[in-house]
Coordinates of C-alpha atoms in Angstrom, one line a residue:
M1 CA 206.9 -8.3 -54.5
V2 CA 207.6 -6.9 -51.0
T3 CA 204.8 -5.8 -48.6
K4 CA 205.4 -2.8 -46.3
P5 CA 209.0 -3.7 -45.3
L6 CA 209.6 -0.3 -43.7
M7 CA 206.5 0.1 -41.6
K8 CA 208.5 0.3 -38.4
I9 CA 210.6 3.3 -39.5
P10 CA 209.4 6.4 -37.7
L11 CA 208.5 9.2 -40.1
P12 CA 208.9 13.0 -39.5
K13 CA 205.8 14.8 -38.2
G14 CA 203.5 15.7 -41.0
I15 CA 204.5 12.8 -43.2
R16 CA 202.8 9.4 -43.2
L17 CA 202.8 6.3 -45.3
R18 CA 199.2 6.2 -46.6
D19 CA 199.7 2.9 -48.4
E20 CA 202.8 0.9 -49.3
K21 CA 203.3 3.0 -52.4
T22 CA 202.4 6.5 -51.3
L23 CA 203.7 9.1 -48.8
Q24 CA 201.2 11.8 -47.7
V25 CA 202.4 15.2 -46.5
N26 CA 200.1 17.3 -44.3
Q27 CA 200.8 20.8 -42.9
S28 CA 198.4 23.1 -41.0
K29 CA 198.3 26.2 -38.9
R30 CA 195.5 28.1 -37.1
H31 CA 194.9 31.8 -38.0
D32 CA 192.2 33.7 -36.0
G33 CA 190.0 30.6 -35.6
K34 CA 190.5 29.5 -39.3
I35 CA 192.8 26.6 -40.2
A36 CA 195.2 26.9 -43.1
R37 CA 195.8 23.3 -44.3
Q38 CA 197.7 21.9 -47.3
F39 CA 198.2 18.3 -48.5
A40 CA 200.4 16.6 -51.1
T41 CA 201.3 13.1 -52.0
V42 CA 204.5 11.5 -53.3
K43 CA 204.4 8.2 -55.1
L44 CA 207.2 5.7 -54.7
D45 CA 208.8 4.9 -58.1
L46 CA 208.8 1.1 -58.0
P47 CA 209.8 -1.2 -60.8
E48 CA 207.6 -4.2 -61.8
G49 CA 208.2 -7.1 -59.4
Y50 CA 210.4 -5.0 -57.1
S51 CA 212.6 -6.5 -54.5
T52 CA 213.3 -5.3 -50.9
S53 CA 216.3 -3.4 -52.1
D54 CA 214.3 -1.7 -54.8
Y55 CA 211.6 -0.7 -52.3
E56 CA 214.1 0.7 -49.8
Q57 CA 215.8 2.8 -52.5
A58 CA 212.4 4.1 -53.8
F59 CA 211.2 4.8 -50.3
Y60 CA 214.1 7.0 -49.3
K61 CA 214.1 8.8 -52.6
A62 CA 210.3 9.6 -52.1
L63 CA 211.0 10.6 -48.5
Q64 CA 213.6 13.2 -49.6
E65 CA 211.0 14.6 -52.0
A66 CA 208.3 14.6 -49.3
L67 CA 210.6 16.5 -46.9
A68 CA 211.2 19.2 -49.6
I69 CA 207.5 19.5 -50.2
K70 CA 206.8 19.6 -46.5
K71 CA 209.1 22.7 -46.2
S72 CA 207.3 24.4 -49.1
L73 CA 203.8 23.6 -47.7
H74 CA 204.9 24.9 -44.2
Q75 CA 205.8 28.2 -45.7
Q76 CA 202.4 28.4 -47.4
V77 CA 200.4 27.7 -44.3
I78 CA 202.3 30.0 -41.9
S79 CA 201.9 32.9 -44.4
G80 CA 198.1 32.7 -43.9
G81 CA 197.5 33.7 -47.5
E82 CA 194.2 33.0 -49.1
E83 CA 195.7 30.2 -51.2
S84 CA 196.7 28.4 -48.0
F85 CA 193.0 27.8 -47.0
L86 CA 191.5 24.7 -48.6
K87 CA 188.0 25.3 -50.0
Q88 CA 186.2 22.3 -48.6
K89 CA 182.6 21.7 -49.6
L90 CA 180.2 22.1 -46.7
N91 CA 177.7 19.4 -45.9
T92 CA 174.0 20.2 -46.1
P93 CA 173.1 22.4 -43.0
L94 CA 170.6 20.8 -40.6
S95 CA 167.6 22.5 -39.0
L96 CA 167.6 23.0 -35.2
S97 CA 165.5 20.0 -34.6
E98 CA 167.6 17.7 -36.8
L99 CA 170.8 19.1 -35.2
Y100 CA 169.4 18.6 -31.6
H101 CA 168.4 15.0 -32.2
A102 CA 171.7 14.2 -33.9
L103 CA 173.7 15.8 -31.2
D104 CA 175.9 13.7 -29.0
I105 CA 174.1 14.8 -25.9
T106 CA 177.0 13.7 -23.6
R107 CA 178.6 17.0 -24.6
F108 CA 175.9 18.9 -22.7
Q109 CA 175.5 16.6 -19.7
K110 CA 177.7 18.7 -17.5
L111 CA 175.5 21.6 -18.0
A112 CA 172.0 20.1 -17.6
S113 CA 170.0 16.9 -17.2
R114 CA 168.1 15.5 -20.2
D115 CA 164.8 16.9 -18.9
A116 CA 166.3 20.4 -18.6
Q117 CA 167.8 20.1 -22.1
E118 CA 164.4 19.4 -23.5
I119 CA 163.1 22.6 -21.9
Y120 CA 166.1 24.6 -23.3
Y121 CA 165.6 23.2 -26.7
K122 CA 161.9 24.0 -26.8
D123 CA 162.7 27.6 -25.9
L124 CA 165.3 27.8 -28.8
V125 CA 162.7 26.4 -31.3
R126 CA 160.0 28.7 -30.0
F127 CA 162.0 31.8 -30.8
F128 CA 164.1 30.8 -33.9
G129 CA 161.6 28.3 -35.4
D130 CA 163.0 25.1 -36.9
V131 CA 165.5 27.1 -39.1
K132 CA 168.7 25.9 -40.7
V133 CA 171.5 26.5 -38.2
N134 CA 173.4 28.7 -40.7
N135 CA 170.5 31.2 -40.7
I136 CA 171.0 32.1 -37.0
T137 CA 172.7 35.5 -36.7
F138 CA 174.3 37.4 -33.9
E139 CA 171.4 39.9 -33.9
K140 CA 168.9 37.0 -33.6
V141 CA 170.9 35.6 -30.6
E142 CA 170.7 39.0 -28.9
Q143 CA 167.0 39.2 -29.4
F144 CA 166.6 35.6 -28.1
K145 CA 168.1 36.6 -24.8
I146 CA 165.3 39.1 -24.3
A147 CA 162.5 36.8 -25.4
C148 CA 164.0 33.9 -23.4
G149 CA 163.6 35.9 -20.2
E150 CA 159.8 36.2 -20.9
Y151 CA 159.5 32.4 -21.7
I152 CA 161.1 31.6 -18.3
K153 CA 158.8 34.1 -16.5
E154 CA 155.8 32.3 -18.1
R155 CA 157.0 29.0 -16.9
N156 CA 157.9 30.2 -13.4
S157 CA 155.1 30.2 -10.9
I158 CA 156.4 33.4 -9.3
G159 CA 157.0 35.2 -12.7
T160 CA 160.7 35.8 -12.5
S161 CA 163.8 34.9 -14.5
N162 CA 167.5 35.3 -14.1
N163 CA 170.5 35.6 -16.3
S164 CA 171.9 32.2 -15.2
S165 CA 168.8 30.5 -16.6
I166 CA 169.1 32.3 -19.9
N167 CA 172.8 31.4 -20.1
K168 CA 172.0 27.8 -19.9
R169 CA 169.9 28.1 -23.1
L170 CA 172.8 29.9 -24.7
G171 CA 175.1 27.0 -23.6
L172 CA 173.0 24.5 -25.4
L173 CA 173.0 26.7 -28.6
R174 CA 176.8 26.9 -28.3
V175 CA 177.1 23.1 -28.1
M176 CA 174.9 22.7 -31.1
F177 CA 177.0 25.1 -33.1
E178 CA 180.2 23.3 -32.0
Y179 CA 178.7 20.0 -33.2
A180 CA 177.7 21.6 -36.6
C181 CA 181.3 22.9 -37.1
D182 CA 182.8 19.5 -36.3
R183 CA 180.6 18.0 -39.1
R184 CA 181.2 20.7 -41.6
L185 CA 177.6 21.9 -41.5
I186 CA 178.8 25.5 -41.0
E187 CA 182.1 27.4 -41.3
R188 CA 183.5 28.1 -37.9
H189 CA 184.1 31.8 -38.8
N190 CA 180.3 32.1 -39.6
V191 CA 179.2 31.0 -36.2
P192 CA 177.6 34.0 -34.4
T193 CA 179.3 35.2 -31.2
I194 CA 177.3 34.0 -28.2
R195 CA 178.0 36.0 -25.1
N196 CA 176.7 35.0 -21.7
L197 CA 174.7 37.6 -19.7
P198 CA 176.4 38.8 -16.5
V199 CA 175.6 36.8 -13.4
G200 CA 175.7 38.4 -10.0
E201 CA 176.5 36.6 -6.8
S202 CA 173.5 34.5 -5.7
K203 CA 171.7 36.0 -2.8
P204 CA 172.1 33.6 0.2
K205 CA 168.8 32.0 1.2
P206 CA 168.1 31.8 5.0
V207 CA 167.8 28.5 6.8
L208 CA 165.2 27.3 9.3
Y209 CA 166.1 27.0 12.9
P210 CA 164.4 24.0 14.6
E211 CA 162.0 26.3 16.4
Q212 CA 161.1 28.0 13.1
Q213 CA 160.5 24.6 11.5
A214 CA 158.3 23.7 14.5
D215 CA 156.3 26.9 14.1
L216 CA 155.8 26.2 10.4
V217 CA 154.6 22.6 11.0
Q218 CA 152.4 23.8 13.9
A219 CA 150.7 26.3 11.5
C220 CA 149.9 23.4 9.2
L221 CA 148.5 21.2 12.0
L222 CA 146.3 24.0 13.3
N223 CA 144.7 24.1 9.9
N224 CA 144.3 20.3 9.8
D225 CA 146.9 20.0 7.1
Q226 CA 149.0 17.0 8.3
D227 CA 149.9 16.3 4.6
F228 CA 151.7 19.5 4.1
A229 CA 153.3 19.3 7.6
D230 CA 154.7 15.9 6.4
F231 CA 155.9 17.5 3.2
I232 CA 157.9 20.1 5.0
N233 CA 159.5 17.6 7.4
W234 CA 160.3 15.2 4.6
A235 CA 161.9 17.9 2.4
I236 CA 164.1 19.0 5.3
E237 CA 165.0 15.5 6.4
G238 CA 165.7 14.2 2.9
G239 CA 167.2 17.4 1.4
Q240 CA 165.7 16.6 -2.0
R241 CA 164.7 19.1 -4.7
H242 CA 161.0 19.5 -4.6
S243 CA 160.7 18.2 -8.2
E244 CA 162.3 15.0 -7.0
I245 CA 159.8 14.7 -4.2
F246 CA 156.9 15.2 -6.6
S247 CA 157.8 12.1 -8.6
L248 CA 158.1 9.8 -5.6
T249 CA 155.9 6.7 -5.4
L250 CA 155.6 3.7 -3.1
N251 CA 157.9 1.8 -5.5
N252 CA 160.8 4.2 -4.6
V253 CA 160.9 2.9 -1.1
S254 CA 162.3 -0.5 -0.2
Q255 CA 163.2 -2.3 3.0
K256 CA 166.6 -4.0 3.6
N257 CA 168.7 -4.8 6.7
N258 CA 165.8 -3.7 8.9
N259 CA 165.9 -0.2 7.4
Y260 CA 163.9 1.7 4.8
W261 CA 165.7 3.0 1.7
L262 CA 164.7 5.5 -0.9
R263 CA 165.9 5.2 -4.4
F264 CA 165.0 8.2 -6.6
Y265 CA 165.9 10.1 -9.8
R266 CA 167.9 13.3 -9.6
T267 CA 166.0 15.6 -11.9
K268 CA 168.9 18.1 -12.3
T269 CA 171.9 15.8 -12.7
G270 CA 170.1 12.9 -14.4
V271 CA 171.4 10.1 -12.0
W272 CA 169.8 7.7 -9.6
T273 CA 170.5 8.1 -5.8
E274 CA 169.8 5.9 -2.8
I275 CA 169.5 7.2 0.7
Q276 CA 168.4 5.7 4.0
L277 CA 165.2 7.1 5.4
T278 CA 165.5 8.9 8.7
N279 CA 163.2 8.0 11.6
C280 CA 161.0 11.0 10.8
M281 CA 160.8 10.0 7.1
V282 CA 159.9 6.4 8.1
D283 CA 157.0 7.7 10.2
I284 CA 155.8 9.9 7.3
F285 CA 156.0 7.0 4.9
R286 CA 154.0 4.7 7.2
R287 CA 151.4 7.4 7.7
K288 CA 151.1 8.0 3.9
R289 CA 151.4 4.4 2.7
L290 CA 147.6 3.7 2.8
S291 CA 146.5 6.9 1.1
S292 CA 149.2 6.4 -1.6
L293 CA 148.0 2.9 -2.3
Q294 CA 144.5 4.3 -3.0
R295 CA 145.9 6.6 -5.6
Q296 CA 146.2 5.3 -9.2
D297 CA 149.8 6.8 -9.5
Q298 CA 150.7 5.7 -5.9
K299 CA 152.5 9.0 -5.3
L300 CA 153.6 9.9 -1.8
F301 CA 152.9 13.6 -2.3
A302 CA 150.3 14.8 -4.8
Y303 CA 151.7 18.3 -5.2
N304 CA 153.1 20.5 -7.9
K305 CA 155.2 23.7 -7.8
N306 CA 152.3 26.1 -7.7
T307 CA 150.5 24.2 -4.9
I308 CA 153.7 24.2 -2.8
R309 CA 154.2 27.9 -3.3
H310 CA 150.6 28.7 -2.4
K311 CA 150.6 26.6 0.8
W312 CA 154.1 27.6 1.8
D313 CA 153.2 31.3 1.7
F314 CA 150.0 30.8 3.6
Y315 CA 151.7 28.9 6.5
R316 CA 154.8 31.1 6.4
R317 CA 152.7 34.2 7.2
I318 CA 151.0 32.3 10.1
A319 CA 154.4 31.3 11.5
N320 CA 155.7 35.0 11.2
L321 CA 158.4 34.2 8.8
N322 CA 159.4 36.9 6.3
E323 CA 159.3 36.6 2.5
E324 CA 163.0 35.6 2.4
Y325 CA 161.9 32.1 3.5
V326 CA 161.0 30.5 0.2
P327 CA 160.0 26.8 -0.3
Y328 CA 163.6 26.0 -1.4
T329 CA 164.7 27.0 2.1
T330 CA 164.1 23.4 3.1
R331 CA 167.1 22.2 1.0
H332 CA 169.4 24.9 2.3
T333 CA 168.3 24.0 5.8
T334 CA 169.3 20.3 5.3
A335 CA 172.8 21.3 4.0
T336 CA 173.5 23.7 6.8
R337 CA 172.4 21.2 9.5
L338 CA 174.5 18.5 8.1
V339 CA 177.6 20.7 8.0
E340 CA 176.8 22.0 11.5
A341 CA 176.7 18.4 12.7
N342 CA 180.3 18.0 11.3
L343 CA 179.3 15.6 8.6
D344 CA 182.1 15.5 6.0
I345 CA 181.4 17.7 3.0
K346 CA 181.7 14.8 0.4
S347 CA 178.8 13.1 2.2
V348 CA 176.8 16.3 2.2
Q349 CA 177.5 16.7 -1.5
Y350 CA 176.2 13.1 -2.1
Y351 CA 173.1 13.6 0.0
L352 CA 172.1 16.7 -1.8
G353 CA 173.0 15.4 -5.2
H354 CA 175.4 18.1 -6.3
K355 CA 177.7 17.4 -9.3
D356 CA 180.2 19.9 -8.1
I357 CA 181.3 20.2 -4.5
K358 CA 181.7 23.9 -5.0
T359 CA 177.9 24.2 -5.2
T360 CA 177.6 22.6 -1.8
L361 CA 180.3 24.9 -0.3
T362 CA 179.2 28.1 -2.0
Y363 CA 175.5 28.2 -2.0
Y364 CA 174.1 25.7 0.5
A365 CA 176.2 25.4 3.7
K366 CA 175.4 28.6 5.7
P367 CA 177.2 29.5 9.0
T368 CA 174.6 29.5 11.8
D369 CA 174.9 31.2 15.2
S370 CA 176.0 28.0 16.9
M371 CA 178.7 27.5 14.2
K372 CA 179.9 31.1 14.8
T373 CA 179.9 30.5 18.6
K374 CA 181.9 27.3 18.1
I375 CA 184.5 29.3 16.1
A376 CA 184.7 31.9 18.9
D377 CA 185.0 29.1 21.6
T378 CA 187.8 27.5 19.6
L379 CA 189.7 30.7 19.4
N380 CA 189.1 31.4 23.1
S381 CA 190.5 28.0 24.0
I382 CA 193.6 28.6 21.9
Q383 CA 194.1 32.0 23.5
R384 CA 193.9 30.5 27.0
G385 CA 196.6 28.1 26.0
F386 CA 199.0 31.1 25.4
K387 CA 198.5 32.4 28.9

């Protein structure tokens, strides 16, 4: 008996040797999101105790038959007739919770961190309930968009929501449906259309000039609030998201090569980052170290989003800054100052923890008056060279 003597022979596309005695023919074509697919097999007619010559003769005879069948199947699938679509049995549909916990979450990592995914998932279950995924309809998805806006307002300390935040929840739902389709939990043509809401251009946030920062800090100090003055300076120097600052403890700071380093978790991108503390941040750390040691959680700043908003608005009014200066202005200020100091944009991206450099360029780096003056000076010097 001979074992697979012709394995090295390349076969035409759509034909494969399934085992040493069977050729399998496969033809498929997509029609409006549905796949027409047909299979057939051809057995090699081998005598008992066959030789290499017997196998070769049977193989080429079966291959000729397989090529004829392939041509016939090809005509069936390109016609798109009902008979060309195989009726495959669906697996038992999963509920939203079962689907979410079975989901290969790496599919969604580009859209949100794990913490954010949990929030999006809870909003989905809050509206739909823990239903089977095949019971979610287009109408229900449209109703979810409205309800989701209210959920976000409840969670947001300033009672607002935006289409971008709602679209992120829709993104998770879309990934879950894709996962369900891949595992035959639902027919692809039964997946409801999930349309994102329109997103307008983000309104640029102002940045703090050094004198405005000084006024804001001075307002804190006049009210004996050194702690919040330290928070403002830390946020501007470190450029961190406020949620990242809230979680900082003494353990996040270490000393090496005569410098202080901060290693912390990026709440939005789900990665760990290490930065060197500036002189200002070192002074703040030393000032806060004793009080943090006395706390059970050893946090550097015992704040939350609501406290920050309340304190910021109070001191902003004292410093004569308008309502456009929101707490998140600190992060935009960091980005703009780094760009203004001619730091390369990749370093700015790393320092701010942006996954996509477009975010750094589009939303964070603002042209200041000094940058505009520098442009004018550059053009003036070029013009002088022509005279």
